[in-house]
XYZ file of C-alpha atoms in Angstrom:
576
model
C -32.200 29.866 -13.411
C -29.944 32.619 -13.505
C -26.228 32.519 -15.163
C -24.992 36.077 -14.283
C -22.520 37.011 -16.120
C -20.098 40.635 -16.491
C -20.553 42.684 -19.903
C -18.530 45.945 -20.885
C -21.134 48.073 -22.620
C -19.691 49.618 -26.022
C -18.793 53.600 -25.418
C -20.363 56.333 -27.055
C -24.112 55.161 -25.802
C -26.412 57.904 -25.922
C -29.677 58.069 -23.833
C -32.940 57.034 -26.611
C -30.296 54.572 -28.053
C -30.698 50.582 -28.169
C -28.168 48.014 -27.324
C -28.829 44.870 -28.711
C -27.001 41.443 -26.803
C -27.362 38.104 -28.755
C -26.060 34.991 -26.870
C -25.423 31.584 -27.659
C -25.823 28.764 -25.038
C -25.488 25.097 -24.730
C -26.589 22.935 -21.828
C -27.177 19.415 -20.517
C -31.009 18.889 -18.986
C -29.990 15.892 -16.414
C -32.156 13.550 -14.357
C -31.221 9.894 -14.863
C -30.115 10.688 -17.759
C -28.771 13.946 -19.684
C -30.026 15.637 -22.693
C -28.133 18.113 -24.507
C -29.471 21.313 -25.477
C -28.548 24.633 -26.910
C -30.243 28.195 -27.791
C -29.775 31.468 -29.260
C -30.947 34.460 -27.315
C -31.375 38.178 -27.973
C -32.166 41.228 -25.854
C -32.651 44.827 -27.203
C -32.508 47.514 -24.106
C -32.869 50.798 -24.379
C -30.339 53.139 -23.052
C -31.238 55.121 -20.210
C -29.687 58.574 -18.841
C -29.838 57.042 -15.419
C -29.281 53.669 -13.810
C -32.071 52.046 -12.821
C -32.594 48.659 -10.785
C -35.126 46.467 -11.406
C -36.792 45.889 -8.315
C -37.865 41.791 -9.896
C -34.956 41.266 -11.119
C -32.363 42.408 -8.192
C -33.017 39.410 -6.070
C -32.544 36.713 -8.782
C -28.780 38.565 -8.742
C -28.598 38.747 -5.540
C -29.013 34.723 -5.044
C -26.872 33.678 -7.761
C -24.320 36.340 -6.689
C -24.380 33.631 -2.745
C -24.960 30.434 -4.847
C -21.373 31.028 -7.356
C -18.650 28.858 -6.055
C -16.374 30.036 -3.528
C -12.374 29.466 -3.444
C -12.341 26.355 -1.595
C -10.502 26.690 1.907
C -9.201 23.229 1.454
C -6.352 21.051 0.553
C -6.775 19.411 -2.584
C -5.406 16.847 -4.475
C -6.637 14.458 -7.438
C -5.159 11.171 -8.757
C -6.462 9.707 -12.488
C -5.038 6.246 -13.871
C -7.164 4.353 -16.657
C -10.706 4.738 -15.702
C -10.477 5.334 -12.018
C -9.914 8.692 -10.135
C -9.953 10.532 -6.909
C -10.348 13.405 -5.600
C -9.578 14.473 -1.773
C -10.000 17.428 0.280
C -8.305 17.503 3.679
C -8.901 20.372 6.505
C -11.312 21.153 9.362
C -14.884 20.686 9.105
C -14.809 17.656 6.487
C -16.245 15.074 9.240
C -19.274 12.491 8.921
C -21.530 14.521 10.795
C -20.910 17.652 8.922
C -21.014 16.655 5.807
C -24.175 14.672 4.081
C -23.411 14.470 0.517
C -20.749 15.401 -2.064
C -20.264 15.849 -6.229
C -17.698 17.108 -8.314
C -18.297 19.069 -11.354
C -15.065 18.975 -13.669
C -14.526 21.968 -15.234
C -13.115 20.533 -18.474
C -15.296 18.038 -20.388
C -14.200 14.579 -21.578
C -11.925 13.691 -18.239
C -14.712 12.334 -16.103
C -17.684 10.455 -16.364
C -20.084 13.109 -15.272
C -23.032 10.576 -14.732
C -20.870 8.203 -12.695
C -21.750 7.959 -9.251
C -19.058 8.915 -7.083
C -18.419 7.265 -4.180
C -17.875 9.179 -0.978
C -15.520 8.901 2.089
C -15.059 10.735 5.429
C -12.225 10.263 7.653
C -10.520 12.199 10.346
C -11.224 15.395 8.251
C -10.373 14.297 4.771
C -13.099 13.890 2.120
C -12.418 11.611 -0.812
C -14.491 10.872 -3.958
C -14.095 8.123 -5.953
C -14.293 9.497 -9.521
C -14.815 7.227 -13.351
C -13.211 8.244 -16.273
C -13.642 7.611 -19.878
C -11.553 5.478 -21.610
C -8.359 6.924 -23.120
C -9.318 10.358 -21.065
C -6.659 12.614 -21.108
C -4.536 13.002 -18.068
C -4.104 16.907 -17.044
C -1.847 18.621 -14.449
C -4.818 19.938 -12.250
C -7.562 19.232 -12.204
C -10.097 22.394 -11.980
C -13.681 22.109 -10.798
C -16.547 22.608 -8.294
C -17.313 20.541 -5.150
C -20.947 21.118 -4.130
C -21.450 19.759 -0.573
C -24.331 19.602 1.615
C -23.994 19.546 4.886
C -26.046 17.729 7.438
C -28.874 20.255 7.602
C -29.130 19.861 3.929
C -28.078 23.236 2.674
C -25.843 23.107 -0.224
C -22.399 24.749 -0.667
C -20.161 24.955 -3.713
C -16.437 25.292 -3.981
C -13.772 26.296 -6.266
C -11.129 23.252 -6.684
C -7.959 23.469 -8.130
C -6.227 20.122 -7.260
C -2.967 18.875 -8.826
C -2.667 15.736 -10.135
C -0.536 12.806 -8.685
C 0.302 9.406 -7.416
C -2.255 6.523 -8.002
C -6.504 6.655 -6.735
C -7.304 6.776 -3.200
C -10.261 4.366 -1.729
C -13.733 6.195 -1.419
C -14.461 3.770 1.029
C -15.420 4.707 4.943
C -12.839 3.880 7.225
C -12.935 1.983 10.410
C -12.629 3.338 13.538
C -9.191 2.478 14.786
C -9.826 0.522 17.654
C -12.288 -1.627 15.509
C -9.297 -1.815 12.583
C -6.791 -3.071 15.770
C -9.323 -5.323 17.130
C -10.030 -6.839 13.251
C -6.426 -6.928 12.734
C -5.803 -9.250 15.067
C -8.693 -11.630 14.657
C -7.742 -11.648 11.380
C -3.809 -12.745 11.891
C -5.195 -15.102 14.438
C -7.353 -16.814 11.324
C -4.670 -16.185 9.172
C -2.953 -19.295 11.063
C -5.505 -21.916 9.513
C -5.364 -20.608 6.198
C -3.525 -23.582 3.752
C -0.861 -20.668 2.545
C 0.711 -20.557 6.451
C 1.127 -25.210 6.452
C 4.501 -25.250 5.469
C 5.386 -22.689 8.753
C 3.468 -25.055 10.781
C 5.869 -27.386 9.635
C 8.652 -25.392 11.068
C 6.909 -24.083 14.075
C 6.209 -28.179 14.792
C 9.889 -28.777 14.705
C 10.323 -25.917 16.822
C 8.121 -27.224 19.467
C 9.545 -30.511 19.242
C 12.639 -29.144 20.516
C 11.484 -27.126 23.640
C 10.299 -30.610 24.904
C 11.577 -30.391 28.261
C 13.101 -27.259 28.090
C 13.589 -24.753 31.108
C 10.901 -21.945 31.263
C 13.067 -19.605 30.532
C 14.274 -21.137 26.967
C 10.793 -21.648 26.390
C 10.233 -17.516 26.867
C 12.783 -16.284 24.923
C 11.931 -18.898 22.009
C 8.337 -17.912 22.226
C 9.119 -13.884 22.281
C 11.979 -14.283 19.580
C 9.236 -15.762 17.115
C 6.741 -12.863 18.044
C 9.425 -10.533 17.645
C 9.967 -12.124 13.780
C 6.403 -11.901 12.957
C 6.199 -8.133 14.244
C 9.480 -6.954 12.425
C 8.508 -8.541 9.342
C 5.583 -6.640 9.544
C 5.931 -3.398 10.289
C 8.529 -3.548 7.583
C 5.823 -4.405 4.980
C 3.710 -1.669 6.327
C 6.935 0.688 6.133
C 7.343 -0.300 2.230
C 3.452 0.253 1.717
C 3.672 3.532 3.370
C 7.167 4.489 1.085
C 5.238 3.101 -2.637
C 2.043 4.969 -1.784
C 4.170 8.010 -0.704
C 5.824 7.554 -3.792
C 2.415 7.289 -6.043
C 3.211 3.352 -6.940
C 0.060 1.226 -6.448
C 1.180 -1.406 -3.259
C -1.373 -3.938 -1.291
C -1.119 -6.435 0.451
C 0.822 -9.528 -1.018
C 2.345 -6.870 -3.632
C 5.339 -8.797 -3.163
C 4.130 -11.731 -5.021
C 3.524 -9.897 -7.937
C 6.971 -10.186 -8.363
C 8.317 -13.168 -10.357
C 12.125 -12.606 -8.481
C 10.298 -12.722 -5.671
C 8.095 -15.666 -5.883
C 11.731 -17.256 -7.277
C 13.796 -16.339 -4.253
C 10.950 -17.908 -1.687
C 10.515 -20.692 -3.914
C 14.236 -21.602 -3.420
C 13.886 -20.337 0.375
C 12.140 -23.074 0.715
C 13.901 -25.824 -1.096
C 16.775 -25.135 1.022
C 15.054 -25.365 3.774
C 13.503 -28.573 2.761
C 16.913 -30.133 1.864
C 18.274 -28.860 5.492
C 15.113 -30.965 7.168
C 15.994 -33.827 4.881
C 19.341 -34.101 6.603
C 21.538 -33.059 2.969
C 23.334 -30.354 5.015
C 23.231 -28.017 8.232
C 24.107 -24.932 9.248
C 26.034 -23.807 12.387
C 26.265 -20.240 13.705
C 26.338 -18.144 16.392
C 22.538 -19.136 16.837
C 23.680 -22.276 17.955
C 24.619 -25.639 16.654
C 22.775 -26.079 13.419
C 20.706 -23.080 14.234
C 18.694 -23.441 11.074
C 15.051 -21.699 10.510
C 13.176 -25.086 11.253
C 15.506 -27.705 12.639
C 17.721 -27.025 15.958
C 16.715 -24.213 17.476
C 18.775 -20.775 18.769
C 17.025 -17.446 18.782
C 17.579 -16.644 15.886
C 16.384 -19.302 14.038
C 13.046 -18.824 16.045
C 12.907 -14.738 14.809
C 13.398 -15.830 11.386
C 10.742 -18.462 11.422
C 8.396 -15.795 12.013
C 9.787 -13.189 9.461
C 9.220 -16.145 7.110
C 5.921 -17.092 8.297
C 4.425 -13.286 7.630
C 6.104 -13.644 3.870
C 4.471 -17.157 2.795
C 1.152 -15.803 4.563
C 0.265 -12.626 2.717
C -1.074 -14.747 -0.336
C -3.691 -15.464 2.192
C -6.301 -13.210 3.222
C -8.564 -14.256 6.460
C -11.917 -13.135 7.516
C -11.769 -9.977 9.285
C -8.318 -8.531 6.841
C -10.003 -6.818 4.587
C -11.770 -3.839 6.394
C -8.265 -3.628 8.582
C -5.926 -3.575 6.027
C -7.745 -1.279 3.958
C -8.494 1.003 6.722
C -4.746 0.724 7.545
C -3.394 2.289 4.947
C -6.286 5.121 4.553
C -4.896 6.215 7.717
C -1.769 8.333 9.058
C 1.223 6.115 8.985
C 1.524 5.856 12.860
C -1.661 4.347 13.005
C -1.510 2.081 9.700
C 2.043 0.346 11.491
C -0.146 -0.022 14.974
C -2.867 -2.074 12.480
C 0.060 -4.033 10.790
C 1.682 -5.179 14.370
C -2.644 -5.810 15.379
C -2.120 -8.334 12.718
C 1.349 -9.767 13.643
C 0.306 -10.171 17.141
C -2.595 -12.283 15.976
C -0.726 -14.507 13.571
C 1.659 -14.604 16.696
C -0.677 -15.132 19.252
C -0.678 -19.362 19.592
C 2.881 -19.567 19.702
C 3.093 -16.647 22.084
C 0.957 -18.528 24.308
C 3.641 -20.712 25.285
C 5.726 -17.505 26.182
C 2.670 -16.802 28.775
C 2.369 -20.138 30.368
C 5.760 -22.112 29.495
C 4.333 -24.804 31.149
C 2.292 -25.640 28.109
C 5.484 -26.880 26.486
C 6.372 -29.628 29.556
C 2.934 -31.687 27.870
C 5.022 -32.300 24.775
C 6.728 -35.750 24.137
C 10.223 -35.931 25.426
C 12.784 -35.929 23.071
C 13.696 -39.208 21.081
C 14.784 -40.409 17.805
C 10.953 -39.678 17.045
C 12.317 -36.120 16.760
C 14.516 -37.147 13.825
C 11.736 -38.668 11.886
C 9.452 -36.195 12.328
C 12.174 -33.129 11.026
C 12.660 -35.404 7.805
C 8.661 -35.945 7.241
C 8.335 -32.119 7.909
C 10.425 -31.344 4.714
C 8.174 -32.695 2.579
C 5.229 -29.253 2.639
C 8.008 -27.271 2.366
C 8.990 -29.370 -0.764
C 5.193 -28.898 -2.028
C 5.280 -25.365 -0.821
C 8.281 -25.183 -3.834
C 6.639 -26.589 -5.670
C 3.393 -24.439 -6.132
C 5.912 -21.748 -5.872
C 6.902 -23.092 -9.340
C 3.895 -23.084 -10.418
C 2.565 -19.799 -9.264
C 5.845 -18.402 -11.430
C 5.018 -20.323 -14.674
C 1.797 -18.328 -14.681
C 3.642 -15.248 -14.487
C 6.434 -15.422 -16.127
C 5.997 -18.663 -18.456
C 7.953 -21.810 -19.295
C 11.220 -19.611 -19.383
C 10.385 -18.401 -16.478
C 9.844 -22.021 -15.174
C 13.150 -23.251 -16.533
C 14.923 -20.449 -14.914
C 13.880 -21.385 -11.036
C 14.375 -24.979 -11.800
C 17.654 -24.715 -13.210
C 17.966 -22.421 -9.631
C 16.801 -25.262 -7.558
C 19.440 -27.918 -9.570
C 22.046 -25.347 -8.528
C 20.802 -24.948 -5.137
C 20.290 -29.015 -4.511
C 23.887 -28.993 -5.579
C 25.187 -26.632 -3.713
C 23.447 -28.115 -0.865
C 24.995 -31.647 -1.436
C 28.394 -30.405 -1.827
C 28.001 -27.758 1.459
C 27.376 -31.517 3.537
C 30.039 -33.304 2.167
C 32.156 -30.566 3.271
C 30.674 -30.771 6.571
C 31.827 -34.049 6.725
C 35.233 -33.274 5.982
C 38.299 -31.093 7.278
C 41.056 -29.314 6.161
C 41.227 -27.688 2.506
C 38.218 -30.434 1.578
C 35.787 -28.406 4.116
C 37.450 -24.728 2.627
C 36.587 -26.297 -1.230
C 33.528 -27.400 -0.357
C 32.374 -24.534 1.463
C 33.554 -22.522 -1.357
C 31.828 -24.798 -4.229
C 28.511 -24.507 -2.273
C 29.276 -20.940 -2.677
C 29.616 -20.342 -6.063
C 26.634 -22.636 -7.016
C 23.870 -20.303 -4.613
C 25.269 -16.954 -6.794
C 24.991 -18.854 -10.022
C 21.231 -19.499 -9.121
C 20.748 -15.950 -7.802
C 22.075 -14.691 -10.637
C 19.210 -16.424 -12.355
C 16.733 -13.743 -10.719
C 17.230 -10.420 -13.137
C 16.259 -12.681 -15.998
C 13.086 -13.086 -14.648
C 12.110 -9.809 -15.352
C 12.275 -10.430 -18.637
C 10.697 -13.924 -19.378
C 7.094 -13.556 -21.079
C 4.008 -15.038 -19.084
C 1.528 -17.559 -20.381
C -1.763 -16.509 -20.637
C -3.959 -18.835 -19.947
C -8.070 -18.239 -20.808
C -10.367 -20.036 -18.323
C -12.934 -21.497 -19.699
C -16.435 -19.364 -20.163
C -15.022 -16.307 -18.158
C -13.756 -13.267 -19.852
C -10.874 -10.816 -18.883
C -12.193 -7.987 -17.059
C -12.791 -4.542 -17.929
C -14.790 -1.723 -16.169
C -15.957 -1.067 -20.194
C -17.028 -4.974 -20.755
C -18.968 -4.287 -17.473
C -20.877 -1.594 -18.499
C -21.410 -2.875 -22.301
C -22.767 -6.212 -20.800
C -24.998 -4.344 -18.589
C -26.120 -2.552 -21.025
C -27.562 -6.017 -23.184
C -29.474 -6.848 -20.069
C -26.763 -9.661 -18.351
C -25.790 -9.722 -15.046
C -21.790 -9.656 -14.306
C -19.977 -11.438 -12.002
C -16.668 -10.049 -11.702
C -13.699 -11.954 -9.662
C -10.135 -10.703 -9.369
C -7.922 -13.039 -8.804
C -4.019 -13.763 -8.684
C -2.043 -17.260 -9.244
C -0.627 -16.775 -6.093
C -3.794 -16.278 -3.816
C -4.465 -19.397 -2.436
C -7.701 -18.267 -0.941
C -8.548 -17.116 -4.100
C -8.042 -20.991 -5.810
C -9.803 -22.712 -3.011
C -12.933 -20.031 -3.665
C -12.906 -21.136 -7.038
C -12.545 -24.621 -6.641
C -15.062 -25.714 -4.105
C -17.354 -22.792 -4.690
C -17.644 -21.053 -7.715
C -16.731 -23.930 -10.237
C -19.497 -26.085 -8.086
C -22.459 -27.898 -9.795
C -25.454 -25.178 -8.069
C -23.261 -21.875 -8.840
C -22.313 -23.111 -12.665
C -26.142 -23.734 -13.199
C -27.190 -20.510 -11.285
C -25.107 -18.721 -13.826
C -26.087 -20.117 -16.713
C -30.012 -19.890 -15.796
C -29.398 -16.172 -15.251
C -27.369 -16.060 -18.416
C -24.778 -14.329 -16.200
C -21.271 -12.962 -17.582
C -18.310 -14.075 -15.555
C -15.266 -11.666 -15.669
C -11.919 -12.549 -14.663
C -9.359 -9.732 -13.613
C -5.615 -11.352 -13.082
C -3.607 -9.487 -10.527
C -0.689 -11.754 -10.897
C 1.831 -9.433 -11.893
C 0.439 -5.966 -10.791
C -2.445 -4.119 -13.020
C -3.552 -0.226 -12.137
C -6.780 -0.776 -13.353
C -7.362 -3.865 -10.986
C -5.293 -2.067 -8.245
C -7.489 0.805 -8.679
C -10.849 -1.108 -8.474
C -9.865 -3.146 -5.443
C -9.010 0.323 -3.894
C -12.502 1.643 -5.070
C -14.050 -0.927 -2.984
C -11.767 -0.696 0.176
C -9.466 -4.012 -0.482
C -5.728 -3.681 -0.587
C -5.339 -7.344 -2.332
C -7.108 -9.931 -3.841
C -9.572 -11.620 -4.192
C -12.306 -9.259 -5.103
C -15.994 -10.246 -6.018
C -18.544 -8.081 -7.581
C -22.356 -9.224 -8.506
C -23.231 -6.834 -11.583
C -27.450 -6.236 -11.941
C -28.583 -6.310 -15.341
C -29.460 -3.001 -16.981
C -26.915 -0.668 -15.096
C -26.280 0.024 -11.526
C -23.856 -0.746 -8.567
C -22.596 -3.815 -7.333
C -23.184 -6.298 -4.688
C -20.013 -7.138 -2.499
C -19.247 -10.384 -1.383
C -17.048 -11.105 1.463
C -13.317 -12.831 0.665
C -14.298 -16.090 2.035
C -17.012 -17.843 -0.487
C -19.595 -20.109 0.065
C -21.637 -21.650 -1.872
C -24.877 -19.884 -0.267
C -23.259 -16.442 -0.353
C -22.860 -16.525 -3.966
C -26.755 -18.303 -4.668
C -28.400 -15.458 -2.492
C -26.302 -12.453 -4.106
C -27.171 -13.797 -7.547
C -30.723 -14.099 -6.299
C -30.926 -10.619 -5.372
C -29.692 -9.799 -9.043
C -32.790 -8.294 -11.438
C-alpha cells in the first residue's frame, strides 16, 4: 500500500548530504473485525545533484496518484438524529444498473459506526445510505468524507463528499416502481375497508345507504362521487402535510396525526357528537339539506365529509399491501407521492364508488320504513365505542389528566348537545338562547385541547418485554439472545390485534422462552426520532414494525404488518 503524501525538503541541501524523514502512523487492520495499529518509520536518503526517478517505484505513484478520491460531481446531503443517519447523493449516473455497491468513509472519527453495515438505496438517480451512529455522537455541520462506489463491472471509484447536515434520516430502502406503488396503493385502501379501525364509518356509510333506498340514479351518483371526492381530498391533504414536515426536516408517517393527544381529543369528541346526533339528542340543518348531518340524512355534503372522516379514523390501520406504497410514496418526488396517496383513497373508496358505476345496485336495498329509524339509533352505538377507545388511546398518552380533560370535554359536549335539541324544539328567543348555550359549552370543551399538551403520560411496562433501544439490541446480541423487537403505538389497532391473538398466544410465548429470546418494545405513541428513524431504516412510514434479532450479531429478519402465528414460529426458527 502506498499513502503518497507532499514534503517540502529543508533548503540549503547540498549534493553527498543525507536527509533523514521519521514518520509516525496509526491504522485500523479490518476484516470482520478491526485491529488498531500504529508504527514509527524512518528513511535516510542521500541527496543527489540530479533528480532521479525510480523506475520500481514510479508506478506505485502513479496508481495511488488514479486511486485518491476525486471531488464528487454530486449533490450531497446528510441527516444524523440519535443513532441513525443518512447520507444521499443525487445526479446522473446513480441508477441500479450502474451502480453495484456503496460505503462511506467519514472523515472525522467518533460520528459513525464505521463497522455498521450501511444499507443502500437507488432511485431515479439518487443514492442513499443508511448510516449508524454511536451513542451521544456529536452532531456536525457537514459532514466530510469518501464514497467508494463500484459500479456494475466491479471497478471501484472513490469520491470526495462534503454534505451539509439537515432535516431528519432518509430510508435506505429500494423503492417501488411507481406503477407497482399505484397498483399496491390501492389494494391496500381497498383492504383498508375490513380493517376494525374503519367499523364505526361503516356505521355511517350504512346509514348512508339506507337513505338512497329508492333514490333516482342520479342522487345515487352524486352521493357516491361526493364520498369519493371526501376520501381523495382528505388525502391528498395528508400527503400535502407529509410532503411540508419532511420539507421542513420534522419526522411525519403515516397516522402522525395520532401522535397527537389534541388530536386524538378532537376525534374522540367528533365522534361523540356524532353518536349523540344518531341517538336522536339533536340535529343539524344546513344548506346540505334538512338535517344534513355526517351519518344521518343525507345532502352532499354530509356524504364528502363522511369520507374525509373515514381517511382520519383509518390511518391507525395499516393493510396488507401499505407498507411498500406508502414508503415508496414519500421516497419519491411530491407529484408522484400525491398520485400514491389518491391510489390509496380510490381503494378505500372503491365499494362505495361502485354504486356511483351501477346505481342500480342501490334499488336492491330495503325501502324506506321506520326500520330506518332504528337502525340510525343502533348505529350510534360503534361510534360511542369508537369514543371510547379514543379515551383510552389518550390516557396512554397523556395520562389520567389527560383522561379527565376529554371527559370533562365530552360532559360539555353531551350538554351542549342536549340544550342545542331543546332549542330545536323551541322558537323565538328560547331557540336564539339555546343555540347560543350550545355554543358556549363546544368552546369551553375546545378550550380543553391546549392543556393537553401539557398533561404527563402513564407509562405503562408490559410484562417480560423491555423498552427498545438500537444499544439494548446490540448488548443482547452480544450475550448470545435473540431479539424480537416490535414497535408499537396505543393507537394502532392493527398493532393490538397482532399482539393479542398472535404474539401473546400459548406457541409464540413458549417459542420465546425455549429460545430464551429478548422481546423489545418501542412505543410510538407520541412521536420518538429514534423509532421514526428505524421504521424509516426499514422502509415503513408508521407502525407496527417487527424485527427478529439472531443471536451473536447480525441483521434482522422482517416480518410483514399483518402477524400470524406461523410467520412469527418460522422467523424465530430461522434464528441461530
Amino acid at each position: 500500500m502506498l499513502l503518497p503524501f507532499r514534503m517540502a525538503a529543508p533548503s540549503g541541501l547540498a549534493p553527498g548530504d543525507r536527509l533523514t524523514v521519521e514518520a509516525e502512523a496509526s491504522w485500523l487492520v479490518c476484516a470482520e473485525l478491526c485491529i488498531p495499529e500504529e508504527g514509527r518509520f524512518r528513511l535516510d536518503l542521500p541527496v543527489a545533484a540530479a533528480r532521479r526517478t525510480d523506475a520500481g517505484l514510479a508506478p506505485l505513484f502513479t496508481a495511488a496518484e488514479a486511486a485518491a478520491p476525486r471531488p464528487s460531481p454530486w449533490v450531497a446531503r446528510a441527516a444524523l438524529a440519535g443513532t441513525r443517519g443518512s447520507l444521499t447523493l443525487e445526479g446522473e449516473g446513480l441508477k441500479a444498473g450502474r451502480v453495484r455497491d456503496a460505503f462511506f468513509f467519514p472523515a472525522e472519527s467518533g460520528l459513525l459506526d464505521n463497522a455498521a453495515p450501511q444499507r443502500l438505496s437507488l432511485h431515479d438517480e439518487r443514492l442513499t445510505l443508511a448510516l449508524t451512529r454511536p451513542e451521544g455522537a456529536a452532531t456536525p455541520a457537514t459532514l466530510s468524507g469518501v464514497v467508494a462506489l463500484t459500479d456494475a463491472a466491479g471497478v471501484r471509484s472513490a469520491y470526495a463528499v462534503a454534505a451539509p447536515v439537515g432535516g431528519m434520516p432518509e430510508a435506505a430502502t429500494e423503492a417501488l416502481p411507481l406503477w407497482q406503488a399505484l397498483l399496491s396503493a390501492f389494494l391496500g385502501g381497498l383492504i383498508l375497508n375490513l380493517m376494525p379501525c374503519v367499523f364505526p364509518i361503516l356505521a355511517m356509510k350504512a346509514m348512508a345507504l339506507a337513505r338512497l333506498s329508492g333514490a333516482a340514479r342520479s342522487e345515487v351518483r352524486a352521493h357516491a362521487g361526493s364520498y369519493t371526492l371526501g376520501v381523495l381530498a382528505t388525502f391528498l391533504a395528508l400527503a400535502g402535510l407529509l410532503i411540508g414536515f419532511r420539507a421542513a426536516g420534522i419526522a411525519a408517517g403515516w397516522g402522525f396525526q395520532f401522535t397527537a393527544p389534541a388530536f386524538v381529543a378532537a376525534l374522540a369528541w367528533l365522534m361523540f357528537a356524532v353518536g349523540l346526533n344518531l341517538s336522536g339528542v339533536y340535529a343539524i340543518a344546513g344548506p346540505a339539506g334538512a338535517g344534513g348531518t355526517l351519518a344521518g340524512r343525507g345532502g352532499h355534503l354530509g356524504s364528502f365529509a363522511t369520507g374525509a372522516l373515514a381517511v382520519l379514523v383509518a390511518t391507525p390501520c395499516t393493510a396488507p399491501f401499505m407498507a411498500a406504497a406508502v414508503g415508496t410514496a414519500l421516497a419519491l418526488p411530491a407529484p408522484a407521492t400525491l398520485a400514491v396517496f389518491a391510489a390509496l383513497g380510490l381503494g378505500l373508496a372503491a365499494p362505495y364508488a361502485l354504486l356511483g358505476l351501477f346505481p342500480g345496485l342501490a334499488g336492491r336495498l330495503p325501502r324506506p320504513g321506520a326500520w330506518m329509524e332504528w337502525l340510525r339509533q343502533g348505529l350510534a352505538f360503534p361510534m360511542y365505542a369508537a369514543a371510547a377507545w379514543l379515551a383510552w388511546v389518550l390516557a396512554q398518552q397523556a395520562g389520567p389528566d389527560g383522561l379527565l380533560l376529554v371527559l370533562a370535554g365530552a360532559v360539555l359536549l353531551g350538554f351542549a348537545g342536549w340544550v342545542l335539541g331543546i332549542a330545536q324544539r323551541s322558537a323565538g328567543v328560547g331557540r336564539l338562547a339555546g343555540r347560543a348555550l350550545a355554543g358556549a359549552a363546544a368552546i369551553a370543551a375546545l378550550a380543553l385541547l391546549p392543556a393537553l399538551a401539557t398533561a404527563p403520560p402513564t407509562a405503562a411496562a408490559e410484562a417480560g418485554a423491555e423498552p427498545w433501544s438500537a444499544a439494548r439490541v446490540a448488548a443482547l446480541q452480544a450475550e448470545g439472545r435473540p431479539v424480537f423487537v416490535n414497535l408499537t403505538a396505543a393507537w394502532c389497532i392493527t398493532c393490538k390485534v397482532n399482539e393479542q391473538l398472535v404474539l401473546k398466544s400459548a406457541p409464540v410465548q413458549a417459542a420465546f422462552a425455549g429460545r430464551n429470546l429478548a422481546y423489545l418494545k418501542g412505543d410510538w405513541t407520541n412521536g420518538d426520532a429514534a423509532i421514526g428513524a428505524l421504521l424509516r431504516e426499514y422502509g415503513r412510514e408508521g407502525v407496527p414494525l417487527y424485527l427478529v434479532y439472531p443471536a451473536g450479531g447480525g441483521g434482522p429478519a422482517l416480518l410483514p404488518q399483518v402477524l400470524t402465528e406461523g410467520i412469527v414460529l418460522r422467523a424465530l426458527g430461522a434464528t441461530r
